[in-house]
XYZ file of C-alpha atoms in Angstrom:
244
model
C 185.825 -53.073 -288.349
C 187.546 -50.146 -290.086
C 190.400 -48.284 -289.389
C 190.418 -44.525 -287.882
C 191.416 -41.384 -289.017
C 194.372 -39.318 -287.696
C 192.788 -36.442 -284.914
C 194.796 -33.958 -282.773
C 195.791 -35.953 -279.470
C 194.469 -35.322 -276.087
C 197.234 -35.534 -273.284
C 197.454 -34.944 -269.839
C 197.876 -31.561 -268.131
C 201.626 -32.003 -267.753
C 201.912 -32.890 -271.971
C 202.427 -36.347 -271.811
C 200.154 -38.975 -273.537
C 196.869 -40.106 -272.276
C 196.758 -43.961 -271.049
C 194.249 -46.281 -271.688
C 194.148 -49.929 -270.569
C 192.738 -52.098 -273.072
C 191.122 -55.069 -271.621
C 189.816 -58.221 -273.465
C 190.705 -62.082 -274.071
C 190.465 -61.937 -277.858
C 194.151 -61.166 -278.789
C 193.540 -59.847 -281.900
C 191.304 -57.403 -281.142
C 193.329 -55.633 -278.498
C 196.490 -55.215 -281.194
C 193.546 -53.758 -283.117
C 192.507 -51.107 -280.525
C 196.109 -51.017 -279.376
C 197.611 -49.862 -282.813
C 194.262 -47.602 -283.516
C 194.525 -45.822 -280.049
C 198.707 -45.238 -280.549
C 197.852 -43.814 -283.991
C 195.559 -41.279 -282.072
C 198.448 -40.406 -279.455
C 197.564 -42.516 -277.159
C 199.768 -44.343 -274.263
C 197.983 -47.957 -274.459
C 198.617 -51.062 -272.250
C 196.768 -54.314 -272.823
C 195.379 -57.326 -270.362
C 194.120 -60.582 -271.340
C 192.109 -61.400 -268.231
C 190.379 -59.732 -265.336
C 192.953 -60.349 -262.747
C 195.581 -58.948 -265.139
C 193.228 -56.092 -265.428
C 193.185 -55.188 -261.572
C 197.121 -55.454 -261.616
C 197.644 -53.509 -264.499
C 195.594 -51.041 -263.196
C 197.191 -50.371 -260.179
C 200.810 -50.258 -262.265
C 199.651 -48.203 -265.211
C 197.088 -45.808 -263.620
C 195.447 -45.569 -266.810
C 193.076 -42.507 -267.762
C 190.689 -44.515 -269.365
C 189.932 -48.431 -269.512
C 188.240 -49.944 -272.438
C 186.903 -53.147 -270.795
C 185.369 -56.442 -272.099
C 182.541 -58.156 -270.028
C 182.669 -61.530 -271.301
C 185.874 -63.014 -269.892
C 186.972 -66.442 -268.453
C 188.568 -65.802 -265.215
C 186.818 -62.608 -264.088
C 184.071 -60.641 -265.780
C 184.460 -56.637 -266.600
C 181.457 -56.274 -264.312
C 183.272 -58.085 -261.275
C 186.465 -56.168 -262.215
C 184.923 -52.305 -262.552
C 183.309 -53.383 -258.880
C 186.415 -54.095 -257.200
C 188.044 -50.849 -258.994
C 185.074 -48.933 -257.466
C 185.522 -50.852 -254.046
C 189.416 -49.751 -253.950
C 188.495 -46.197 -254.729
C 189.630 -45.944 -258.597
C 187.234 -43.929 -260.882
C 188.693 -44.358 -263.706
C 186.327 -43.733 -266.777
C 185.537 -47.047 -268.349
C 184.259 -48.276 -271.873
C 182.357 -51.720 -271.653
C 183.347 -53.791 -274.601
C 180.977 -56.904 -275.188
C 178.841 -58.832 -277.911
C 175.411 -58.537 -275.784
C 173.086 -55.806 -277.284
C 169.971 -56.143 -275.156
C 168.968 -52.915 -273.085
C 169.543 -54.911 -269.937
C 173.216 -55.507 -270.369
C 173.695 -51.809 -271.062
C 171.699 -50.402 -268.095
C 173.630 -53.183 -265.978
C 177.177 -52.104 -267.174
C 176.135 -48.438 -266.491
C 174.750 -49.430 -263.323
C 177.690 -50.855 -262.067
C 179.673 -47.538 -262.435
C 180.738 -47.944 -265.799
C 180.380 -44.534 -268.302
C 180.115 -46.017 -271.684
C 179.166 -49.349 -273.518
C 180.144 -50.529 -277.183
C 178.681 -53.418 -278.404
C 180.456 -55.482 -280.925
C 180.978 -55.688 -283.809
C 182.331 -51.982 -283.642
C 184.297 -49.567 -285.557
C 187.608 -48.587 -284.349
C 186.360 -44.749 -285.142
C 183.463 -45.183 -282.535
C 185.570 -46.790 -280.145
C 188.199 -43.755 -280.289
C 185.144 -41.117 -280.251
C 184.060 -42.542 -277.377
C 186.807 -42.458 -275.379
C 187.443 -38.829 -276.710
C 183.662 -38.184 -275.063
C 184.985 -39.915 -271.717
C 188.075 -37.905 -271.550
C 185.786 -34.671 -271.993
C 183.273 -35.450 -269.791
C 186.373 -36.582 -267.059
C 187.431 -32.960 -267.487
C 190.949 -34.252 -269.246
C 190.841 -32.026 -272.189
C 187.738 -29.386 -271.744
C 187.903 -26.038 -271.866
C 187.883 -23.944 -268.832
C 186.022 -20.788 -268.474
C 187.489 -17.891 -266.121
C 185.540 -18.553 -263.628
C 185.637 -22.333 -262.535
C 182.927 -22.034 -259.864
C 179.453 -22.710 -260.733
C 177.117 -22.238 -258.044
C 172.580 -22.998 -257.805
C 171.447 -22.239 -254.087
C 174.247 -24.057 -251.484
C 175.377 -26.262 -254.428
C 179.078 -25.442 -255.813
C 180.778 -27.661 -258.762
C 184.438 -26.388 -259.359
C 184.815 -27.158 -263.035
C 189.001 -27.137 -262.389
C 189.283 -29.383 -259.502
C 185.917 -31.671 -260.035
C 185.077 -31.100 -256.556
C 180.948 -30.438 -255.809
C 179.920 -29.442 -252.592
C 176.249 -28.886 -251.113
C 175.615 -27.412 -247.627
C 179.085 -27.832 -246.585
C 179.437 -31.595 -247.811
C 181.387 -32.642 -250.471
C 179.449 -35.273 -252.783
C 181.617 -38.068 -254.723
C 180.058 -38.057 -258.547
C 181.571 -40.405 -261.584
C 182.900 -38.551 -264.555
C 179.277 -38.477 -266.269
C 177.521 -37.616 -263.434
C 179.853 -34.586 -263.068
C 179.178 -33.720 -266.827
C 175.552 -34.026 -266.485
C 175.492 -31.765 -263.320
C 177.647 -29.191 -264.938
C 175.520 -29.248 -268.230
C 172.300 -28.594 -265.720
C 174.367 -26.068 -263.930
C 175.393 -23.829 -266.771
C 171.702 -23.975 -267.969
C 170.097 -23.127 -264.397
C 166.777 -22.158 -264.370
C 166.469 -23.106 -268.291
C 164.656 -26.407 -269.102
C 166.677 -28.689 -271.228
C 165.475 -31.746 -273.237
C 166.599 -34.864 -273.006
C 167.934 -35.105 -276.248
C 170.025 -31.984 -276.113
C 171.591 -33.766 -272.598
C 172.272 -37.022 -274.821
C 174.183 -34.725 -277.534
C 176.192 -32.602 -274.814
C 176.830 -35.129 -272.256
C 177.450 -38.337 -274.404
C 178.667 -36.530 -277.408
C 176.805 -39.059 -279.468
C 173.297 -40.700 -280.187
C 172.624 -43.101 -277.259
C 170.813 -45.479 -279.657
C 167.930 -42.773 -278.899
C 167.419 -44.117 -275.510
C 166.168 -41.503 -273.393
C 166.090 -44.066 -270.595
C 169.765 -43.347 -270.112
C 169.397 -39.728 -269.346
C 166.535 -40.635 -266.797
C 168.676 -43.491 -265.413
C 171.532 -40.552 -264.376
C 169.199 -38.170 -263.480
C 167.954 -40.153 -260.351
C 171.587 -41.123 -259.731
C 171.995 -37.227 -259.404
C 169.035 -36.900 -257.711
C 169.917 -39.430 -254.709
C 173.113 -37.474 -254.477
C 172.841 -34.022 -254.836
C 168.806 -33.954 -253.590
C 168.861 -36.529 -250.627
C 168.287 -34.860 -247.459
C 167.972 -31.296 -249.020
C 165.337 -29.304 -250.971
C 165.426 -30.427 -254.198
C 167.432 -28.380 -257.215
C 166.255 -31.044 -260.170
C 163.536 -30.339 -261.456
C 161.717 -32.437 -264.109
C 159.420 -30.426 -266.360
C 156.816 -33.024 -267.573
C 156.949 -33.881 -271.382
C 159.844 -31.283 -271.862
C 162.518 -32.114 -270.115
C 164.418 -31.347 -266.546
C 166.203 -27.957 -265.307
C 167.957 -27.056 -261.997
C 167.086 -24.027 -260.149
C 167.362 -22.504 -256.015
C 164.562 -22.958 -254.205
C 162.481 -19.576 -253.748
């Protein structure tokens, strides 16, 4: 692991430092991550077990979480499932020694937003957390008109409310950013590479399957029971457009 260089810190809308909860049963690792993130201006709290993580998430109310998957009492997947079941949609960056594609997909399917494999650089963790905050809208720039519309679908960039046909749709931070990117480019085909670059803000191991996975999530939430808005242009990419 390498140390990270300082960069302008993101803050909450009230100007206070963003909060991150770092969860890992390796004390040395949590100490290193805490030091690096505090240097970046984050307000950091740590937990050494799954049950401690759940308690800290309730008390600390973090803006992001770095969550180890392999823990002795309650693993990261179970922690995340309990958080989501309780209505907590905090963006989660999974941290694990596993490197198989199946483990990456399992983490994302469980409701995680990103994935880092050990060993990693501290710069990588910081960069990916910043990406999560941008996708969650914590530090994104706003246009003068915050409402995007495609047919009967509307997306409010300020409040993060998504509504189709009068029904509000609940999206994760990554799903929201993917939909926003599509809507900002409506009637324009965007490639998987463009989506990876814009939505994930780094090369996700070149795995276009992640894009396919999240497009399928969006379709289930946006297009279910409606005329489809999200279209696949075979061999090129994806496009969102209103029905003719």
